[in-house]
């Protein structure tokens, strides 16, 4: 067991898990394991834009990943994406398209590009790798005349990290502020992996995503108490990725808002490490 924990810790450090991230080893919360400072538990980091006056929809994205911001139906003339950062009132230029030229704004050089499509009025952009200070409201607007075509609120998340060994079971945590008096037929929630449904419960009916049938479950007895944790049996390498839990008709985010599952093949890793050690 101690050798497995040591290998997992090495893997955490190799994956860049910092002290600002939550860590669960093999899906067990509360197990007595002495983690070094580099992988100690702490709160999940989120960066939310506080603009209550904006009707922009919220788009979560993981720190370091890429995100596509859609803008379709824009004018044929000069177009700009602009950005208002959290706790700042000033708009900043993300990228401008004018006279056939593309001009990234300060801080977005080499990180933003227009999405190429056959639609000449599509001014969607891809931003990445996303930085923590990228959280805020983004607008796609025409410069002449001044008109907004699209807006979105970007929420940058530092995911809760969970580790599990290949073939073992794991629990992904999720808590929701669910009405204690809710009827069973009013209970609505879903789990998604990489924005695709894994588990969905709605109108007393449960459905599963491809490849997750008979392998995932949520305790419907615990759900009315706010515990929407997802159990995955016989973890596969393909299960690795980012998971998100939402609940209620309004699709409120559960806590933590994002969970990253790391599936490790420890036997393969041990064999690799033993081979490297034999070279000394």
Coordinates of C-alpha atoms in Angstrom, one line a residue:
X1 CA 0.0 0.0 0.0
X2 CA 2.8 2.4 0.9
X3 CA 4.5 1.9 -2.5
X4 CA 1.2 2.5 -4.3
X5 CA 0.7 5.8 -2.4
X6 CA 4.3 6.8 -3.2
X7 CA 3.7 6.1 -6.9
X8 CA 0.4 8.0 -6.9
X9 CA 2.1 11.0 -5.2
X10 CA 4.8 11.0 -7.9
X11 CA 2.1 11.0 -10.5
X12 CA 0.3 13.9 -8.8
X13 CA 3.4 16.0 -8.9
X14 CA 4.0 15.0 -12.5
X15 CA 0.5 16.1 -13.4
X16 CA 1.1 19.5 -11.8
X17 CA -1.3 19.1 -8.9
X18 CA -0.5 22.1 -6.6
X19 CA -1.4 23.0 -3.1
X20 CA -4.3 25.0 -4.5
X21 CA -6.1 21.9 -5.6
X22 CA -8.2 19.3 -3.8
X23 CA -6.9 15.7 -3.9
X24 CA -8.6 12.4 -3.2
X25 CA -6.5 9.2 -3.5
X26 CA -8.3 6.3 -5.0
X27 CA -11.6 8.0 -4.4
X28 CA -11.4 7.7 -0.6
X29 CA -12.2 10.9 1.3
X30 CA -10.8 11.1 4.9
X31 CA -8.3 8.3 4.7
X32 CA -5.3 8.9 7.0
X33 CA -2.6 9.6 4.4
X34 CA 0.3 12.1 5.0
X35 CA 0.5 14.2 1.9
X36 CA 3.4 16.5 1.3
X37 CA 2.8 20.2 1.2
X38 CA 2.7 20.0 -2.6
X39 CA -0.5 18.0 -2.6
X40 CA -2.3 19.0 0.6
X41 CA -6.1 19.6 0.4
X42 CA -7.5 23.1 0.2
X43 CA -10.5 24.8 -1.2
X44 CA -11.4 24.5 -4.9
X45 CA -10.5 27.7 -6.7
X46 CA -13.1 29.5 -8.8
X47 CA -13.0 32.8 -10.6
X48 CA -16.5 34.2 -11.1
X49 CA -17.4 37.5 -12.8
X50 CA -19.7 39.5 -10.5
X51 CA -21.5 41.5 -13.1
X52 CA -25.1 41.3 -11.9
X53 CA -26.3 43.7 -14.6
X54 CA -25.2 41.4 -17.4
X55 CA -27.5 38.7 -18.9
X56 CA -24.5 36.8 -20.2
X57 CA -24.7 33.0 -19.8
X58 CA -22.0 31.4 -17.8
X59 CA -19.4 29.1 -19.4
X60 CA -17.1 27.1 -17.1
X61 CA -13.6 26.2 -18.3
X62 CA -10.7 24.5 -16.6
X63 CA -7.5 26.4 -15.9
X64 CA -5.0 25.7 -18.6
X65 CA -7.6 24.3 -21.1
X66 CA -9.0 25.9 -24.3
X67 CA -12.5 27.3 -24.8
X68 CA -14.4 28.3 -27.9
X69 CA -16.6 31.5 -27.6
X70 CA -19.3 31.5 -30.2
X71 CA -20.3 34.6 -32.3
X72 CA -22.4 33.8 -35.3
X73 CA -24.3 36.3 -37.4
X74 CA -21.8 39.1 -37.0
X75 CA -21.5 42.0 -39.4
X76 CA -19.2 41.9 -42.4
X77 CA -17.4 45.0 -41.2
X78 CA -14.9 45.5 -38.4
X79 CA -15.6 43.2 -35.4
X80 CA -14.1 43.0 -32.0
X81 CA -14.1 40.7 -29.0
X82 CA -13.7 42.6 -25.8
X83 CA -13.4 41.6 -22.1
X84 CA -14.3 43.0 -18.7
X85 CA -12.2 41.3 -16.0
X86 CA -13.5 40.5 -12.5
X87 CA -13.4 43.5 -10.1
X88 CA -12.5 45.8 -13.0
X89 CA -14.8 48.2 -14.8
X90 CA -12.6 48.8 -17.9
X91 CA -13.2 46.9 -21.1
X92 CA -10.1 45.4 -22.7
X93 CA -9.6 44.3 -26.3
X94 CA -9.3 40.5 -26.8
X95 CA -8.9 40.5 -30.6
X96 CA -10.1 42.7 -33.4
X97 CA -10.8 41.8 -37.0
X98 CA -10.5 44.8 -39.3
X99 CA -9.5 45.3 -43.0
X100 CA -8.6 41.6 -43.2
X101 CA -6.1 41.9 -40.4
X102 CA -6.3 40.2 -36.9
X103 CA -5.0 42.2 -33.9
X104 CA -4.9 40.4 -30.5
X105 CA -5.2 42.6 -27.4
X106 CA -2.5 42.9 -24.7
X107 CA -2.2 39.7 -22.7
X108 CA -4.0 37.6 -25.4
X109 CA -1.2 37.4 -28.0
X110 CA -0.5 33.8 -29.1
X111 CA -3.6 32.6 -27.1
X112 CA -6.5 33.6 -29.3
X113 CA -7.5 32.8 -32.8
X114 CA -10.6 33.0 -35.0
X115 CA -12.5 29.8 -35.8
X116 CA -12.4 29.1 -39.5
X117 CA -15.8 28.2 -41.0
X118 CA -17.5 28.6 -44.4
X119 CA -19.8 31.2 -42.8
X120 CA -18.2 34.7 -43.4
X121 CA -20.3 36.1 -40.6
X122 CA -18.9 33.7 -38.0
X123 CA -16.5 35.5 -35.7
X124 CA -16.2 32.7 -33.0
X125 CA -12.8 32.5 -31.3
X126 CA -10.8 29.9 -29.4
X127 CA -8.9 31.1 -26.3
X128 CA -6.2 28.9 -24.7
X129 CA -4.5 28.0 -22.6
X130 CA -6.9 29.8 -20.2
X131 CA -5.3 31.8 -17.4
X132 CA -6.9 32.4 -14.0
X133 CA -7.2 36.1 -14.8
X134 CA -9.3 35.3 -17.9
X135 CA -12.5 35.1 -15.8
X136 CA -15.0 37.7 -16.7
X137 CA -17.5 38.9 -19.3
X138 CA -16.7 38.6 -23.0
X139 CA -18.6 40.4 -25.8
X140 CA -18.5 40.1 -29.6
X141 CA -19.4 43.4 -31.1
X142 CA -19.4 45.4 -34.4
X143 CA -17.3 48.5 -34.3
X144 CA -19.3 50.5 -36.9
X145 CA -22.1 50.7 -36.0
X146 CA -21.8 49.7 -32.3
X147 CA -23.8 46.5 -31.9
X148 CA -23.3 43.4 -29.6
X149 CA -23.8 40.0 -31.3
X150 CA -22.8 37.7 -28.4
X151 CA -21.8 37.8 -24.8
X152 CA -20.7 35.1 -22.3
X153 CA -19.4 35.0 -18.8
X154 CA -16.3 32.9 -18.5
X155 CA -15.8 31.1 -15.2
X156 CA -12.3 29.7 -14.7
X157 CA -12.1 26.6 -12.5
X158 CA -9.2 24.8 -10.8
X159 CA -10.7 21.3 -10.7
X160 CA -11.0 19.0 -7.7
X161 CA -8.5 16.2 -8.3
X162 CA -9.5 12.5 -7.7
X163 CA -7.2 9.5 -8.4
X164 CA -8.2 5.9 -8.8
X165 CA -6.4 2.8 -9.9
X166 CA -7.5 1.1 -13.1
X167 CA -10.3 -1.4 -12.5
X168 CA -11.2 0.0 -9.0
X169 CA -14.3 1.9 -7.9
X170 CA -14.3 5.6 -7.2
X171 CA -16.6 8.2 -5.8
X172 CA -16.8 11.7 -7.4
X173 CA -18.1 14.2 -4.8
X174 CA -21.0 16.6 -5.4
X175 CA -23.1 18.5 -3.0
X176 CA -26.2 20.5 -3.9
X177 CA -28.5 22.8 -1.9
X178 CA -31.6 20.8 -2.6
X179 CA -35.0 21.5 -1.1
X180 CA -35.5 19.2 1.9
X181 CA -39.2 18.9 1.1
X182 CA -38.7 17.9 -2.6
X183 CA -40.8 15.0 -3.9
X184 CA -39.0 12.2 -5.7
X185 CA -40.6 13.0 -9.0
X186 CA -39.3 16.6 -8.7
X187 CA -35.6 15.5 -8.3
X188 CA -33.6 16.6 -11.3
X189 CA -29.8 16.3 -11.7
X190 CA -27.2 15.1 -14.1
X191 CA -23.5 14.3 -14.3
X192 CA -21.5 15.1 -17.4
X193 CA -18.0 14.2 -18.6
X194 CA -16.3 16.6 -21.0
X195 CA -19.8 18.1 -21.5
X196 CA -21.5 14.8 -22.4
X197 CA -24.1 13.1 -20.2
X198 CA -22.8 10.3 -18.0
X199 CA -25.8 10.0 -15.6
X200 CA -29.2 11.8 -15.8
X201 CA -32.1 11.6 -13.4
X202 CA -35.3 13.4 -14.4
X203 CA -39.0 12.8 -13.8
X204 CA -38.2 9.7 -11.8
X205 CA -36.3 8.2 -14.8
X206 CA -32.6 7.5 -14.9
X207 CA -30.6 7.4 -18.2
X208 CA -26.9 6.6 -18.8
X209 CA -24.3 7.9 -21.2
X210 CA -22.6 5.5 -23.7
X211 CA -20.1 3.2 -21.9
X212 CA -21.4 4.0 -18.5
X213 CA -24.4 1.7 -18.4
X214 CA -24.4 -0.6 -15.3
X215 CA -21.1 1.2 -14.1
X216 CA -22.3 4.4 -12.5
X217 CA -24.8 5.2 -9.8
X218 CA -26.0 8.0 -7.4
X219 CA -27.8 7.2 -4.2
X220 CA -31.4 8.4 -4.6
X221 CA -31.8 8.1 -0.8
X222 CA -29.0 10.5 -0.2
X223 CA -29.8 12.9 -3.0
X224 CA -32.6 14.8 -1.2
X225 CA -30.1 15.4 1.6
X226 CA -27.8 17.2 -0.9
X227 CA -25.4 14.3 -1.6
X228 CA -25.2 13.8 -5.4
X229 CA -21.9 12.0 -5.4
X230 CA -21.3 9.7 -8.4
X231 CA -19.9 6.2 -8.0
X232 CA -18.0 4.6 -10.9
X233 CA -17.3 0.9 -10.9
X234 CA -14.4 -0.8 -12.6
X235 CA -12.6 2.4 -13.7
X236 CA -11.3 2.5 -17.2
X237 CA -8.6 4.6 -18.8
X238 CA -11.3 6.2 -21.0
X239 CA -13.1 7.4 -17.8
X240 CA -10.3 9.9 -17.2
X241 CA -11.4 13.5 -17.7
X242 CA -13.5 16.3 -16.3
X243 CA -16.8 15.8 -14.6
X244 CA -19.5 18.3 -13.6
X245 CA -22.6 17.9 -11.6
X246 CA -25.7 20.1 -12.1
X247 CA -29.1 20.0 -10.4
X248 CA -32.6 21.5 -10.4
X249 CA -34.4 22.7 -13.5
X250 CA -32.2 25.9 -13.3
X251 CA -29.1 23.7 -13.8
X252 CA -27.3 25.0 -10.7
X253 CA -23.7 23.9 -10.3
X254 CA -22.9 21.4 -7.5
X255 CA -19.9 21.7 -5.3
X256 CA -17.1 21.2 -6.2
X257 CA -18.1 22.7 -9.6
X258 CA -15.6 20.6 -11.5
X259 CA -13.9 17.2 -10.7
X260 CA -11.0 15.9 -12.7
X261 CA -10.7 12.1 -12.5
X262 CA -7.2 10.6 -13.0
X263 CA -7.1 6.9 -13.8
X264 CA -3.7 5.3 -13.2
X265 CA -2.4 1.9 -14.3
X266 CA -0.2 1.3 -11.3
X267 CA 1.1 -2.1 -12.5
X268 CA 2.3 -0.5 -15.7
X269 CA 3.8 2.4 -13.8
X270 CA 5.6 0.1 -11.3
X271 CA 7.0 -1.9 -14.2
X272 CA 8.3 1.3 -15.8
X273 CA 9.8 2.6 -12.6
X274 CA 11.5 -0.7 -11.8
X275 CA 13.0 -0.7 -15.3
X276 CA 14.4 2.8 -14.8
X277 CA 15.8 1.8 -11.4
X278 CA 17.6 -1.1 -12.9
X279 CA 19.7 1.2 -15.0
X280 CA 21.6 2.5 -11.9

